[in-house]
Amino acid sequence: MDGDGTDTTSPKSYSGIPEAVFVDNVDEFMSKPENSGGVDKVLRNLDEQHAKYKHMELSLATKRRRLRQQIPDLARSLDMIEKLKIQKEEMETKFLLSDQVFVKANIPPTDKVYLWLGANVMLEYALEDAENLLSSNMVTAKKNLTHVEHDLDFLRDQWTTTEVNMARVYNWDVKRRQAAKASS
């Protein structure tokens, strides 16, 4: 922790989102060589940067939604493995066959499960191995969700900073034009 209470050990962004620099002094900012193209060019660049941040936000929000769905699925799978580990006799259950269609099934005691890995791949695992794999996936998913939420917060700060910069440059230009008009 820093003296002001901020955490200096975690990165600003886990996915490499570039940090928006706040324009404190617009006169200095506009006198930089990279801003020699004029106010319109600077505003276009800031708008482009803002659009990139918005696109990154959409991508991260999609990733967050996927992780938020994945974590309960993993938890249910882990719960089922626990039930199968303690099951000593056949049990009757219902499972979802398709949307709103459930089927009854009798499940004998077992020491193996099949896990759907995606991409049309399903593998047989011993209960312990399946539990280890799913637990590892759960830890990774939770960590990734934490990183994505951190990056979304960071990203919101960046596009807000960019919006403020756009407003400051625009207002600077309006004042400059009014001053030029008044002096002529």
mmCIF file of C-alpha atoms in Angstrom:
data_model
loop_
_atom_site.group_PDB
_atom_site.id
_atom_site.type_symbol
_atom_site.label_atom_id
_atom_site.label_comp_id
_atom_site.label_asym_id
_atom_site.label_seq_id
_atom_site.Cartn_x
_atom_site.Cartn_y
_atom_site.Cartn_z
ATOM 1 C CA MET A 1 0.000 0.000 0.000
ATOM 2 C CA ASP A 2 1.053 3.517 -0.754
ATOM 3 C CA GLY A 3 0.989 6.333 1.815
ATOM 4 C CA ASP A 4 -2.351 7.517 0.395
ATOM 5 C CA GLY A 5 -3.974 4.086 0.817
ATOM 6 C CA THR A 6 -3.751 2.991 -2.815
ATOM 7 C CA ASP A 7 -2.552 -0.494 -3.668
ATOM 8 C CA THR A 8 0.701 -0.254 -5.600
ATOM 9 C CA THR A 9 1.211 -4.015 -5.929
ATOM 10 C CA SER A 10 -1.556 -4.690 -8.468
ATOM 11 C CA PRO A 11 -1.122 -3.468 -12.020
ATOM 12 C CA LYS A 12 -3.241 -0.623 -13.316
ATOM 13 C CA SER A 13 -4.568 -2.950 -16.004
ATOM 14 C CA TYR A 14 -4.211 -6.723 -16.302
ATOM 15 C CA SER A 15 -4.917 -6.701 -20.040
ATOM 16 C CA GLY A 16 -2.563 -3.887 -21.011
ATOM 17 C CA ILE A 17 -5.104 -1.089 -21.413
ATOM 18 C CA PRO A 18 -3.212 2.134 -22.140
ATOM 19 C CA GLU A 19 -3.643 4.833 -19.535
ATOM 20 C CA ALA A 20 -5.262 8.114 -20.580
ATOM 21 C CA VAL A 21 -3.212 11.102 -19.469
ATOM 22 C CA PHE A 22 -5.240 13.909 -17.968
ATOM 23 C CA VAL A 23 -4.733 17.220 -19.759
ATOM 24 C CA ASP A 24 -4.113 19.603 -16.903
ATOM 25 C CA ASN A 25 -2.696 22.515 -18.904
ATOM 26 C CA VAL A 26 -4.373 22.723 -22.316
ATOM 27 C CA ASP A 27 -1.987 25.440 -23.557
ATOM 28 C CA GLU A 28 1.019 23.188 -22.931
ATOM 29 C CA PHE A 29 -0.804 20.168 -24.352
ATOM 30 C CA MET A 30 -1.727 21.980 -27.574
ATOM 31 C CA SER A 31 1.839 23.311 -28.018
ATOM 32 C CA LYS A 32 3.294 19.769 -28.157
ATOM 33 C CA PRO A 33 4.629 18.757 -31.605
ATOM 34 C CA GLU A 34 2.216 15.792 -31.908
ATOM 35 C CA ASN A 35 -0.694 18.263 -31.604
ATOM 36 C CA SER A 36 0.527 20.605 -34.328
ATOM 37 C CA GLY A 37 -2.327 19.573 -36.649
ATOM 38 C CA GLY A 38 -4.773 21.804 -34.816
ATOM 39 C CA VAL A 39 -7.751 21.386 -32.564
ATOM 40 C CA ASP A 40 -9.778 19.297 -35.026
ATOM 41 C CA LYS A 41 -6.980 16.749 -35.344
ATOM 42 C CA VAL A 42 -6.509 16.598 -31.552
ATOM 43 C CA LEU A 43 -10.245 16.144 -31.003
ATOM 44 C CA ARG A 44 -10.356 13.401 -33.679
ATOM 45 C CA ASN A 45 -7.454 11.611 -31.954
ATOM 46 C CA LEU A 46 -9.156 11.883 -28.566
ATOM 47 C CA ASP A 47 -12.425 10.671 -30.070
ATOM 48 C CA GLU A 48 -10.617 7.712 -31.644
ATOM 49 C CA GLN A 49 -9.009 6.899 -28.296
ATOM 50 C CA HIS A 50 -12.445 7.143 -26.644
ATOM 51 C CA ALA A 51 -13.930 4.761 -29.244
ATOM 52 C CA LYS A 52 -11.118 2.272 -28.590
ATOM 53 C CA TYR A 53 -11.859 2.386 -24.862
ATOM 54 C CA LYS A 54 -15.551 1.796 -25.550
ATOM 55 C CA HIS A 55 -14.688 -1.190 -27.769
ATOM 56 C CA MET A 56 -12.430 -2.619 -25.040
ATOM 57 C CA GLU A 57 -15.255 -2.152 -22.552
ATOM 58 C CA LEU A 58 -17.638 -4.146 -24.743
ATOM 59 C CA SER A 59 -15.089 -6.948 -25.071
ATOM 60 C CA LEU A 60 -14.410 -7.057 -21.321
ATOM 61 C CA ALA A 61 -18.131 -6.938 -20.490
ATOM 62 C CA THR A 62 -18.671 -9.964 -22.750
ATOM 63 C CA LYS A 63 -15.822 -11.791 -21.020
ATOM 64 C CA ARG A 64 -17.278 -10.886 -17.590
ATOM 65 C CA ARG A 65 -20.712 -12.191 -18.609
ATOM 66 C CA ARG A 66 -19.173 -15.490 -19.797
ATOM 67 C CA LEU A 67 -17.195 -15.892 -16.557
ATOM 68 C CA ARG A 68 -20.270 -15.094 -14.444
ATOM 69 C CA GLN A 69 -22.083 -17.937 -16.218
ATOM 70 C CA GLN A 70 -19.132 -20.320 -16.014
ATOM 71 C CA ILE A 71 -18.577 -20.045 -12.240
ATOM 72 C CA PRO A 72 -22.050 -21.332 -11.197
ATOM 73 C CA ASP A 73 -21.757 -24.135 -13.785
ATOM 74 C CA LEU A 74 -18.435 -25.193 -12.274
ATOM 75 C CA ALA A 75 -19.919 -25.022 -8.774
ATOM 76 C CA ARG A 76 -22.847 -27.264 -9.806
ATOM 77 C CA SER A 77 -20.444 -29.744 -11.392
ATOM 78 C CA LEU A 78 -18.333 -29.820 -8.224
ATOM 79 C CA ASP A 79 -21.472 -30.377 -6.127
ATOM 80 C CA MET A 80 -22.471 -33.282 -8.360
ATOM 81 C CA ILE A 81 -19.032 -34.864 -8.035
ATOM 82 C CA GLU A 82 -19.344 -34.631 -4.245
ATOM 83 C CA LYS A 83 -22.706 -36.409 -4.419
ATOM 84 C CA LEU A 84 -21.275 -39.106 -6.675
ATOM 85 C CA LYS A 85 -18.333 -39.639 -4.309
ATOM 86 C CA ILE A 86 -20.613 -40.380 -1.339
ATOM 87 C CA GLN A 87 -23.281 -42.264 -3.336
ATOM 88 C CA LYS A 88 -23.394 -45.949 -2.384
ATOM 89 C CA GLU A 89 -26.569 -47.047 -4.164
ATOM 90 C CA GLU A 90 -28.467 -46.255 -7.347
ATOM 91 C CA MET A 91 -30.260 -42.924 -7.318
ATOM 92 C CA GLU A 92 -33.006 -41.513 -9.495
ATOM 93 C CA THR A 93 -32.618 -38.035 -10.949
ATOM 94 C CA LYS A 94 -33.959 -35.800 -13.672
ATOM 95 C CA PHE A 95 -31.743 -34.010 -16.153
ATOM 96 C CA LEU A 96 -32.309 -31.387 -18.807
ATOM 97 C CA LEU A 97 -32.453 -32.975 -22.252
ATOM 98 C CA SER A 98 -33.321 -29.788 -24.139
ATOM 99 C CA ASP A 99 -35.112 -26.536 -23.391
ATOM 100 C CA GLN A 100 -37.855 -27.355 -20.852
ATOM 101 C CA VAL A 101 -37.576 -31.124 -21.491
ATOM 102 C CA PHE A 102 -36.434 -33.200 -18.521
ATOM 103 C CA VAL A 103 -35.759 -36.937 -18.492
ATOM 104 C CA LYS A 104 -35.640 -39.344 -15.556
ATOM 105 C CA ALA A 105 -32.496 -41.394 -15.164
ATOM 106 C CA ASN A 106 -31.163 -43.964 -12.721
ATOM 107 C CA ILE A 107 -27.518 -43.422 -11.833
ATOM 108 C CA PRO A 108 -25.618 -46.401 -10.414
ATOM 109 C CA PRO A 109 -22.693 -45.806 -8.033
ATOM 110 C CA THR A 110 -19.639 -44.816 -10.054
ATOM 111 C CA ASP A 111 -16.056 -43.738 -9.711
ATOM 112 C CA LYS A 112 -15.895 -42.038 -13.118
ATOM 113 C CA VAL A 113 -17.555 -39.039 -14.779
ATOM 114 C CA TYR A 114 -17.522 -37.535 -18.237
ATOM 115 C CA LEU A 115 -16.690 -33.858 -18.484
ATOM 116 C CA TRP A 116 -17.637 -31.725 -21.439
ATOM 117 C CA LEU A 117 -14.502 -29.753 -22.293
ATOM 118 C CA GLY A 118 -16.007 -27.844 -25.212
ATOM 119 C CA ALA A 119 -15.177 -27.881 -28.925
ATOM 120 C CA ASN A 120 -17.051 -31.202 -29.210
ATOM 121 C CA VAL A 121 -14.713 -32.879 -26.732
ATOM 122 C CA MET A 122 -15.838 -34.950 -23.769
ATOM 123 C CA LEU A 123 -13.425 -36.967 -21.628
ATOM 124 C CA GLU A 124 -13.812 -39.587 -18.935
ATOM 125 C CA TYR A 125 -12.212 -38.743 -15.576
ATOM 126 C CA ALA A 126 -11.911 -40.455 -12.244
ATOM 127 C CA LEU A 127 -13.956 -38.541 -9.652
ATOM 128 C CA GLU A 128 -10.831 -37.228 -7.881
ATOM 129 C CA ASP A 129 -9.247 -36.094 -11.161
ATOM 130 C CA ALA A 130 -12.468 -34.420 -12.279
ATOM 131 C CA GLU A 131 -12.769 -32.660 -8.922
ATOM 132 C CA ASN A 132 -9.166 -31.426 -9.174
ATOM 133 C CA LEU A 133 -9.678 -30.181 -12.735
ATOM 134 C CA LEU A 134 -12.943 -28.412 -11.918
ATOM 135 C CA SER A 135 -11.516 -26.894 -8.730
ATOM 136 C CA SER A 136 -8.539 -25.582 -10.684
ATOM 137 C CA ASN A 137 -10.879 -24.180 -13.345
ATOM 138 C CA MET A 138 -12.984 -22.536 -10.625
ATOM 139 C CA VAL A 139 -9.945 -20.826 -9.070
ATOM 140 C CA THR A 140 -8.828 -19.615 -12.514
ATOM 141 C CA ALA A 141 -12.310 -18.386 -13.443
ATOM 142 C CA LYS A 142 -12.672 -16.439 -10.180
ATOM 143 C CA LYS A 143 -9.217 -14.893 -10.597
ATOM 144 C CA ASN A 144 -10.017 -13.966 -14.209
ATOM 145 C CA LEU A 145 -13.331 -12.442 -13.144
ATOM 146 C CA THR A 146 -11.530 -10.323 -10.543
ATOM 147 C CA HIS A 147 -9.045 -9.161 -13.191
ATOM 148 C CA VAL A 148 -11.796 -8.360 -15.704
ATOM 149 C CA GLU A 149 -13.773 -6.362 -13.149
ATOM 150 C CA HIS A 150 -10.604 -4.490 -12.153
ATOM 151 C CA ASP A 151 -9.899 -3.727 -15.823
ATOM 152 C CA LEU A 152 -13.482 -2.544 -16.388
ATOM 153 C CA ASP A 153 -13.147 -0.112 -13.486
ATOM 154 C CA PHE A 154 -9.795 1.077 -14.839
ATOM 155 C CA LEU A 155 -11.284 1.386 -18.337
ATOM 156 C CA ARG A 156 -14.189 3.518 -17.103
ATOM 157 C CA ASP A 157 -11.684 5.894 -15.542
ATOM 158 C CA GLN A 158 -9.782 6.072 -18.841
ATOM 159 C CA TRP A 159 -12.762 6.898 -21.019
ATOM 160 C CA THR A 160 -13.997 9.428 -18.453
ATOM 161 C CA THR A 161 -10.551 11.073 -18.486
ATOM 162 C CA THR A 162 -10.632 11.087 -22.287
ATOM 163 C CA GLU A 163 -14.097 12.691 -22.309
ATOM 164 C CA VAL A 164 -12.929 15.371 -19.888
ATOM 165 C CA ASN A 165 -9.856 15.981 -22.068
ATOM 166 C CA MET A 166 -12.076 16.366 -25.137
ATOM 167 C CA ALA A 167 -14.261 18.899 -23.318
ATOM 168 C CA ARG A 168 -11.236 20.826 -22.038
ATOM 169 C CA VAL A 169 -9.655 21.040 -25.529
ATOM 170 C CA TYR A 170 -12.980 22.044 -27.093
ATOM 171 C CA ASN A 171 -13.603 24.745 -24.449
ATOM 172 C CA TRP A 172 -10.004 25.966 -24.840
ATOM 173 C CA ASP A 173 -10.612 26.347 -28.581
ATOM 174 C CA VAL A 174 -13.911 28.205 -28.024
ATOM 175 C CA LYS A 175 -12.211 30.652 -25.632
ATOM 176 C CA ARG A 176 -9.311 31.100 -28.060
ATOM 177 C CA ARG A 177 -11.701 31.883 -30.916
ATOM 178 C CA GLN A 178 -13.714 34.302 -28.776
ATOM 179 C CA ALA A 179 -10.510 36.082 -27.754
ATOM 180 C CA ALA A 180 -9.383 36.316 -31.400
ATOM 181 C CA LYS A 181 -12.810 37.640 -32.414
ATOM 182 C CA ALA A 182 -12.788 40.222 -29.610
ATOM 183 C CA SER A 183 -9.301 41.475 -30.537
ATOM 184 C CA SER A 184 -10.178 41.981 -34.210
#
